[in-house]
Coordinates of C-alpha atoms and ligand atoms in Angstrom, one line a residue:
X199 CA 42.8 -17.0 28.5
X200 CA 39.8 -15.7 26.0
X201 CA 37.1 -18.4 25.3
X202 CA 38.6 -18.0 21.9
X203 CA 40.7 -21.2 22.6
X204 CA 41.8 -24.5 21.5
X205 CA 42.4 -25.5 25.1
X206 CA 38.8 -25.2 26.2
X207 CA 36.6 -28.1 25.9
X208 CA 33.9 -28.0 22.8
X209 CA 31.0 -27.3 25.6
X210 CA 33.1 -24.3 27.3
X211 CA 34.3 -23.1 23.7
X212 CA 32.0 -20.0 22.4
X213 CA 33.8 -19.3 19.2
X214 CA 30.9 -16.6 17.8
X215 CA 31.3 -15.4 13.8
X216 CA 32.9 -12.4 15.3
X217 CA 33.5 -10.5 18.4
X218 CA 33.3 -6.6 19.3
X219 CA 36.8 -4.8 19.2
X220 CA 37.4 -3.2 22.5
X221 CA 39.0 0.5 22.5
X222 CA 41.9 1.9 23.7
X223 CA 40.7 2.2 27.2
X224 CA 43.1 5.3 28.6
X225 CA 41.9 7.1 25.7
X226 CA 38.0 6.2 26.2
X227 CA 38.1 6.7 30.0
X228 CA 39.8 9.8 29.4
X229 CA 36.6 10.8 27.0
X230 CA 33.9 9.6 29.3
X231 CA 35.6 11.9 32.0
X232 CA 35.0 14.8 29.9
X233 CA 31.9 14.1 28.7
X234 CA 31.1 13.7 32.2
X235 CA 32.6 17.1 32.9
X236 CA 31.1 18.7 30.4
X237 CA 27.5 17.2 31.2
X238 CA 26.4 16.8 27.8
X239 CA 25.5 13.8 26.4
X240 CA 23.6 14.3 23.6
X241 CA 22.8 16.8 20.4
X242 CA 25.8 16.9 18.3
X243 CA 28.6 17.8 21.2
X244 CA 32.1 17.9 21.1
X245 CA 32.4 14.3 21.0
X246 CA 30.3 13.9 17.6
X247 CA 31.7 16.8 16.2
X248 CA 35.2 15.2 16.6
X249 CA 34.5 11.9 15.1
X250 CA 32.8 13.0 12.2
X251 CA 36.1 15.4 11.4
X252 CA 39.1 12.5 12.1
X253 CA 36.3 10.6 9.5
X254 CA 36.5 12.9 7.2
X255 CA 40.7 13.3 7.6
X256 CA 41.2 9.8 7.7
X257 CA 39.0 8.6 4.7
X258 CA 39.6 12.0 2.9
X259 CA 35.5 12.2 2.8
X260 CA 33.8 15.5 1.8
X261 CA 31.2 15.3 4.6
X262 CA 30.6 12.7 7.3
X263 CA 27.4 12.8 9.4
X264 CA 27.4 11.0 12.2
X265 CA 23.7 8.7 13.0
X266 CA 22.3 6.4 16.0
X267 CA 22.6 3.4 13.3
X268 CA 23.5 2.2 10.0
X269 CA 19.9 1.9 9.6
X270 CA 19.0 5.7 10.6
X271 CA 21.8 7.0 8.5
X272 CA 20.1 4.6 5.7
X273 CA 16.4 6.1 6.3
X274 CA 18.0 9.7 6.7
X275 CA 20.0 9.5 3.3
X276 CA 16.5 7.9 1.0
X277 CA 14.6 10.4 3.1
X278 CA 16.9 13.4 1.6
X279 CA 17.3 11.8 -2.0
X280 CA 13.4 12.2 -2.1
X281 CA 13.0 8.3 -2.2
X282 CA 10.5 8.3 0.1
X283 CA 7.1 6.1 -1.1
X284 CA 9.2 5.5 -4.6
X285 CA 10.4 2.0 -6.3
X286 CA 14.2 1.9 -5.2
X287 CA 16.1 -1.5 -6.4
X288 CA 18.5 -3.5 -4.1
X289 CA 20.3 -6.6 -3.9
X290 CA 18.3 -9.1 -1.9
X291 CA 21.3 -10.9 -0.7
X292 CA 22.4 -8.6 2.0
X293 CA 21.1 -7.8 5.7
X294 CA 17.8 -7.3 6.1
X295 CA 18.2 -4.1 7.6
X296 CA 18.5 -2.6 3.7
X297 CA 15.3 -3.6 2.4
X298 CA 13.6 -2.6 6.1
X299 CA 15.5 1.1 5.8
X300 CA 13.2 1.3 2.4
X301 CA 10.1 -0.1 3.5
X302 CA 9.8 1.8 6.7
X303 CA 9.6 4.9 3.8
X304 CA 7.0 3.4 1.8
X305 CA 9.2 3.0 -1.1
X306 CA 8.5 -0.5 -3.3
X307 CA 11.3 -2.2 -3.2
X308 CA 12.5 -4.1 -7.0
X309 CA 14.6 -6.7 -6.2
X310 CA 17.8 -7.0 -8.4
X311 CA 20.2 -10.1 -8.6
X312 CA 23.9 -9.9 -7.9
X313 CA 26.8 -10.6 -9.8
X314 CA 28.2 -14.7 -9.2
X315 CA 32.1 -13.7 -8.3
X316 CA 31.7 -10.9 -5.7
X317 CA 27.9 -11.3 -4.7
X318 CA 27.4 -7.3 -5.1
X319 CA 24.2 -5.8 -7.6
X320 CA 25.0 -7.1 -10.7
X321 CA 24.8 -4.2 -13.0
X322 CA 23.5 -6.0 -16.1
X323 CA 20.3 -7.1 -14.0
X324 CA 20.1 -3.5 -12.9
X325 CA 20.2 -2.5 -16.8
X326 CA 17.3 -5.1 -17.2
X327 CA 15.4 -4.1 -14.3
X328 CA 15.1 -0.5 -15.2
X329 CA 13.8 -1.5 -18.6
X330 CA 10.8 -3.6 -16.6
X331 CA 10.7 -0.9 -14.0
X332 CA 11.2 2.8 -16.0
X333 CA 9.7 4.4 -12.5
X334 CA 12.9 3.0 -10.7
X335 CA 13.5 6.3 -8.5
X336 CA 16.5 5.2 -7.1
X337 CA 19.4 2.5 -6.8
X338 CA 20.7 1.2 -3.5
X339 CA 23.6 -1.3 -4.1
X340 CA 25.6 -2.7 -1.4
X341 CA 28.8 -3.6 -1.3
X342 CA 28.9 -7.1 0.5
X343 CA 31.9 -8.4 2.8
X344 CA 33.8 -5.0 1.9
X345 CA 33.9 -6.0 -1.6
X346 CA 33.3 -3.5 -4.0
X347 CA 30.4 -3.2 -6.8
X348 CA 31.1 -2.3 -10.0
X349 CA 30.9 1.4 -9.2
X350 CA 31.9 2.6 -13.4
X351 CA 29.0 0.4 -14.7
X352 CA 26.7 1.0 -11.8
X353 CA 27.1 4.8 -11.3
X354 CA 26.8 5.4 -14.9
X355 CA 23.2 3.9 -15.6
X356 CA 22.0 5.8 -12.6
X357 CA 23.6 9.2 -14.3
X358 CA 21.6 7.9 -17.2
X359 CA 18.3 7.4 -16.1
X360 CA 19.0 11.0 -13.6
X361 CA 18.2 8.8 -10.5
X362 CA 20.3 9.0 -7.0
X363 CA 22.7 6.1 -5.9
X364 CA 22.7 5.2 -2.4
X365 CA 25.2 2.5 -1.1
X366 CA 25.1 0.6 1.8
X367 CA 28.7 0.4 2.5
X368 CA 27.9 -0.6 5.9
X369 CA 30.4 -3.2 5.9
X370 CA 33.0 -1.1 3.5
X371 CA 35.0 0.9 6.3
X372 CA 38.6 0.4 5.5
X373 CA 38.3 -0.6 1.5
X374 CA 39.5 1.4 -0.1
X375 CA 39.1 1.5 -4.5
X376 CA 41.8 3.5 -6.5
X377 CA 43.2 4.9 -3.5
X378 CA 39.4 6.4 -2.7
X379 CA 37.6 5.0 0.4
X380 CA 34.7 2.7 -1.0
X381 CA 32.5 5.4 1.4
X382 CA 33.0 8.0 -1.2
X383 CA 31.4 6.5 -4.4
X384 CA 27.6 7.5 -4.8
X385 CA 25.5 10.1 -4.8
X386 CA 25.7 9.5 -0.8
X387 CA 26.9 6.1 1.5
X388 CA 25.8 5.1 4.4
X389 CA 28.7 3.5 7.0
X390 CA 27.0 1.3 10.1
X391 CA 29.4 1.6 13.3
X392 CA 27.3 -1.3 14.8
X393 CA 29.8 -3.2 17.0
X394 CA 30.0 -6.3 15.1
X395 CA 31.9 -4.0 12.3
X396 CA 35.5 -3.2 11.4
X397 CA 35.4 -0.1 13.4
X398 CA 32.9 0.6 15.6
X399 CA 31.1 2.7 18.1
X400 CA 29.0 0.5 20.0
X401 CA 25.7 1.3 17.8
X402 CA 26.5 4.3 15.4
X403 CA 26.4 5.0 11.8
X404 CA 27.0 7.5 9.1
X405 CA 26.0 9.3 5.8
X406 CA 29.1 10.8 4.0
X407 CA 27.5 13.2 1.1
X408 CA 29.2 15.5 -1.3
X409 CA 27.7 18.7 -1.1
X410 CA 27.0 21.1 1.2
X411 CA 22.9 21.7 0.6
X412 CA 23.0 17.5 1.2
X413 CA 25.1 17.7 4.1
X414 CA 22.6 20.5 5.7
X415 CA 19.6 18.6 4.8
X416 CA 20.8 15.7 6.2
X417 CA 21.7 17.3 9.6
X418 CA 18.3 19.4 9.7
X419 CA 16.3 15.9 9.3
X420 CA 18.6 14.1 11.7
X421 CA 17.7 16.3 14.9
X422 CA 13.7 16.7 14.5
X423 CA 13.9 19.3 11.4
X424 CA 14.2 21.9 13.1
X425 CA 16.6 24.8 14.4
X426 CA 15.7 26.7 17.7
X427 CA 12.1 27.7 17.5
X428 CA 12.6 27.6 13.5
X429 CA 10.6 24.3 12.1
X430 CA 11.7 24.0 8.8
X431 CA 11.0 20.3 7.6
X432 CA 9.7 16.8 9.9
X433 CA 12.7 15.5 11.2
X434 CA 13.1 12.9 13.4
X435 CA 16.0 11.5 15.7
X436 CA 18.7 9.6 14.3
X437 CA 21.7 11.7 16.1
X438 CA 24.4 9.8 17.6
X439 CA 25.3 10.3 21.4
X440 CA 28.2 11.4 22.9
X441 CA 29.0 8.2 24.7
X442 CA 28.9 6.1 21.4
X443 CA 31.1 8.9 19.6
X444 CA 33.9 9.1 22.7
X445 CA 34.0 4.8 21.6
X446 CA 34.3 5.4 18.2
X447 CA 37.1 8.1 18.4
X448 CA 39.0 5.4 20.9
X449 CA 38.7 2.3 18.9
X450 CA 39.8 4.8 15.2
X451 CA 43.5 4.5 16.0
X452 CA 44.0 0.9 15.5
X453 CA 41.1 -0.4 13.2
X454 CA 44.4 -0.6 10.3
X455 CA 45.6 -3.2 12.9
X456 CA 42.4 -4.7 12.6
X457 CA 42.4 -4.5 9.0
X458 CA 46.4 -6.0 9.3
X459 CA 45.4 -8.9 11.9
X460 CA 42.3 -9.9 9.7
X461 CA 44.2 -10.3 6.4
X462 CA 46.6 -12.4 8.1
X463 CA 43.9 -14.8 9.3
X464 CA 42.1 -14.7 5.8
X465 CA 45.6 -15.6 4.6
X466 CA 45.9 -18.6 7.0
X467 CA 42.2 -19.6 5.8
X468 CA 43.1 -19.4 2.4
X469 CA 46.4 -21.6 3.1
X470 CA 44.4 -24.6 5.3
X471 CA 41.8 -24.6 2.7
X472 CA 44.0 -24.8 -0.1
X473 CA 43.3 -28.3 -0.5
X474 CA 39.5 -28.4 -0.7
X475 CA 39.6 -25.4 -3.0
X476 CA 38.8 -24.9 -5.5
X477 CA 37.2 -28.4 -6.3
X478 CA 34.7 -28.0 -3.3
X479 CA 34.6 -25.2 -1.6
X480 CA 35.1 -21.3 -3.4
X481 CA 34.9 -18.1 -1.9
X482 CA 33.5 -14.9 -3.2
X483 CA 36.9 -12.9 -4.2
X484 CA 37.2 -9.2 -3.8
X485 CA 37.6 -7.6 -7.3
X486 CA 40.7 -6.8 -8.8
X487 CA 42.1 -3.5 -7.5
X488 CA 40.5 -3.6 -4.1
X489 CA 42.0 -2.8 -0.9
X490 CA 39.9 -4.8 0.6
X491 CA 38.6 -4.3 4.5
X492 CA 38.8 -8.1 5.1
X493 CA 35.7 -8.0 6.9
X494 CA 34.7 -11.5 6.6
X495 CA 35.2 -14.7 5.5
X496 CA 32.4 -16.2 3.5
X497 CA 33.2 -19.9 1.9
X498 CA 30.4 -21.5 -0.4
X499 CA 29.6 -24.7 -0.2
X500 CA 28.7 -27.2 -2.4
X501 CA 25.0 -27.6 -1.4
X502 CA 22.9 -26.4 1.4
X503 CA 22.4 -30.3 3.0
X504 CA 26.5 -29.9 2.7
X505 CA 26.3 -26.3 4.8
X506 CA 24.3 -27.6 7.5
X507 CA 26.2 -30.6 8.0
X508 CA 29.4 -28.8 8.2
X509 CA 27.6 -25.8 10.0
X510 CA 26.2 -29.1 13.0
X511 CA 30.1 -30.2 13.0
X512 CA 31.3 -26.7 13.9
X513 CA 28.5 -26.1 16.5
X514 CA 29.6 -29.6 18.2
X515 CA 32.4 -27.9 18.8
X516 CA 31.7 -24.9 19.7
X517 CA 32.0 -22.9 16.8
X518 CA 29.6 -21.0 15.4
X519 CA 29.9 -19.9 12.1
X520 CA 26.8 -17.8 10.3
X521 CA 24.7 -18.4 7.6
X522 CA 25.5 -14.8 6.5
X523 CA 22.8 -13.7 4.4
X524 CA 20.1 -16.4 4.9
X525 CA 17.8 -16.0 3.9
X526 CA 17.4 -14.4 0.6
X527 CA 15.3 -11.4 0.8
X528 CA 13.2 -12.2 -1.6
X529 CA 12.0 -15.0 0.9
X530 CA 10.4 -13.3 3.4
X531 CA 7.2 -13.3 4.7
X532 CA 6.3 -9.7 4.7
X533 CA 7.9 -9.5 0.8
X534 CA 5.2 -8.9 -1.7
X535 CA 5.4 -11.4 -5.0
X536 CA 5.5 -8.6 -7.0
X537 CA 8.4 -7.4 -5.3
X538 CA 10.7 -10.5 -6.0
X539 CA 11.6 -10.3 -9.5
X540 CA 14.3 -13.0 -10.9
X541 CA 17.3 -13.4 -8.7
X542 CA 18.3 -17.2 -9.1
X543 CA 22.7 -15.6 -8.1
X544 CA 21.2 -14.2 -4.8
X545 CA 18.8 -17.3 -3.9
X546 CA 21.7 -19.8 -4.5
X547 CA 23.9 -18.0 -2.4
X548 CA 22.0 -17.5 0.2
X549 CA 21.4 -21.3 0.7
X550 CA 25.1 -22.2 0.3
X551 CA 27.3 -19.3 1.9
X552 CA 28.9 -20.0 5.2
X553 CA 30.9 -17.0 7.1
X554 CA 33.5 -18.5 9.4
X555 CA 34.8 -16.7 12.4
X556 CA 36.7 -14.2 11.6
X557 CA 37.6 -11.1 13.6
X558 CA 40.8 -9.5 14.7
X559 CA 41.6 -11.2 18.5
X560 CA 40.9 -14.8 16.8
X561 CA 43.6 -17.4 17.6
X562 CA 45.3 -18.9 14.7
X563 CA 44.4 -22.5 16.4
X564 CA 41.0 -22.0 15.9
X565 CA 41.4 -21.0 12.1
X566 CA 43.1 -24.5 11.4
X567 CA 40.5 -26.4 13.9
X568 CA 37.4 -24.8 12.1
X569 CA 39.3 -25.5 8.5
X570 CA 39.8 -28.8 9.8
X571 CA 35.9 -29.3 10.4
X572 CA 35.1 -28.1 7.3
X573 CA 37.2 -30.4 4.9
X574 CA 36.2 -33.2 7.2
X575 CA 32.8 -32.6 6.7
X576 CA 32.3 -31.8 2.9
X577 CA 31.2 -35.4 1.7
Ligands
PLP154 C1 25.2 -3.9 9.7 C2 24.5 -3.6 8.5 C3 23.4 -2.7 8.4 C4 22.8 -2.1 9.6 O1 23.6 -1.3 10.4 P1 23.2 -1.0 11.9 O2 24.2 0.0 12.3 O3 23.2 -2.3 12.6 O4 21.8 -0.4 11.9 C5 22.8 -2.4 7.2 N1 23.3 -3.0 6.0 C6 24.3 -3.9 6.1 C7 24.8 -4.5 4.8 C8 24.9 -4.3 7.3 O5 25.9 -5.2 7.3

């Protein structure tokens, strides 16, 4: 019996926000043996080679480049676009690891306020912040949850004002937008594999690019910049290994079960919360036309003294449901005041959204217990 269970006690339950797929073991051994046989381990083998092709097939992506992290594959793809030491605007309401990607550059980050229904970069703030900001030298919008940003509005002022776009679709594998995988909108996009995702490789990322100078670029600064005894620029090492790769080629075939077994729950959600809705509880909604991934499920909450008592209910349980993204970035220590800019959307949030457990071997018990907790504990 998995610890996801009614039937444990509230001190032996350990009900985490979500839990790490495991792969289709036959098919991972079977790697690991030839890796073993093979004897290598590292530097874009066979392993690497093959994930980043089914990635490509599977998503219909021009080029995939597999990365130790999201966050590598996010340095690696500003690094290429020549963001390096620039202003780039984000979102602050996502993970941290965004705004650290930029700063570990030098860039400055501008700090741009999302859009109320699906908590993505708002595009009219973006329009705004450029005005304020003409040196803006890139955009870097992510799409939170899975849910799309308004790609239309948001690639076209970019084209406009001639700077790259950069998403972090870190949490995007699987959504797909007018029949296109979300990882194909932007200049480039960066995928994490990080095993808390959708699909995963243990630790692992991607860039997927559309051109073939990119792509080459991208490679040469992944693996130390240079080829043989040929330095051509300073690289550093953000390659993925082969161990991570033989995980992520076991654990491709059923992620659309994933997808499947996570709608259904989201579904069941939806249903035992049917009553508190929309009068106390909402829930950021994909846009309209989105397959979405169904990554998570974030509810908001009326207040943030209502979050943390519903939050301690759930926790006497057992359950532990995260404050996912808290807090705003804009609130950190290490962010500059001139970096913060106006984003009252993003602050909000960030004190009022809850993401309940959600993740594809989750018993349906446990969807109407933690429901349960919540409508108990709204007033
Ligand atoms: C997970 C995540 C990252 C970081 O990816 P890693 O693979 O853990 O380095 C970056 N951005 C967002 C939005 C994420 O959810």
């Amino acid at each position: 019996m998995s610890q996801d269970s009614v039937f444990f006690t509230p001190m032996q339950r350990d009900i985490r926000v979500t839990r790490a797929r495991l792969p289709r073991r036959e098919d991972f051994l079977a790697r690991v043996e030839a890796i073993l046989a093979a004897g290598q381990f590292a530097n874009n083998g066979p392993q690497v080679r093959e994930l980043e092709r089914a990635l490509e097939l599977r998503l219909s992506l021009p080029h995939v480049l597999a990365c130790a992290s999201g966050t590598s594959a996010l340095m690696l793809a500003a690094h290429c676009a020549g963001l390096r030491g620039k202003k780039v605007a984000l979102p602050p309401y996502t993970y941290v690891a965004t705004l650290s990607a930029l700063l570990w550059l030098g860039c400055e980050p501008v700090f741009v306020d999302v859009d109320p229904a699906t908590l993505c970069l708002s595009p009219d703030a973006l329009r705004e912040a450029f005005q304020r900001h003409p040196d803006i030298a890139g955009v870097m919008p992510v799409h939170v949850y899975g849910f799309s940003c308004d790609v239309e509005a948001i690639g076209s002022l970019c084209r406009e004002h001639g700077v790259p776009l950069i998403y972090d679709a870190a949490q995007a594998f699987g959504s797909r937008l007018d029949g296109r995988s979300l990882l194909d909108y932007g200049d480039l996009s960066v995928c994490s594999f990080h095993a808390t995702k959708v699909f995963h490789s243990g630790e692992g990322g991607c860039v997927v690019s559309h051109d073939d100078r990119m792509h080459a670029d991208l490679s040469l600064a992944r693996a130390f910049g240079h080829v043989g005894d040929t330095h051509l620029v300073p690289g550093v090492n953000a390659k993925m290994g082969e161990l991570h790769a033989a995980l992520g080629l076991a654990m491709l075939p059923d992620t659309d079960v994933e997808i499947m077994r996570r709608e259904w729950l989201v579904a069941l959600y939806d249903d035992a919360l049917h009553d508190v809705r929309p009068r106390s509880v909402s829930r950021p909604e994909p846009p309209a036309g989105l397959r979405w991934n169904h990554a998570y499920y974030p509810v908001l909450l009326p207040d943030e003294a209502a979050l943390l008592r519903v939050m301690g209910a759930m926790e006497a349980e057992g359950i532990h449901p995260r404050r996912y993204f808290y807090p705003s970035l804009t609130d950190l220590p290490y962010v500059h005041p001139s970096w913060r800019g106006t984003c009252p959307v993003a602050e909000d949030a960030a004190r009022r959204v809850l993401c309940l457990p959600l993740h594809g071997a989750l018993e349906e018990e446990i969807v109407h217990m933690t429901s349960g907790i919540l409508a108990r504990n709204l007033h």
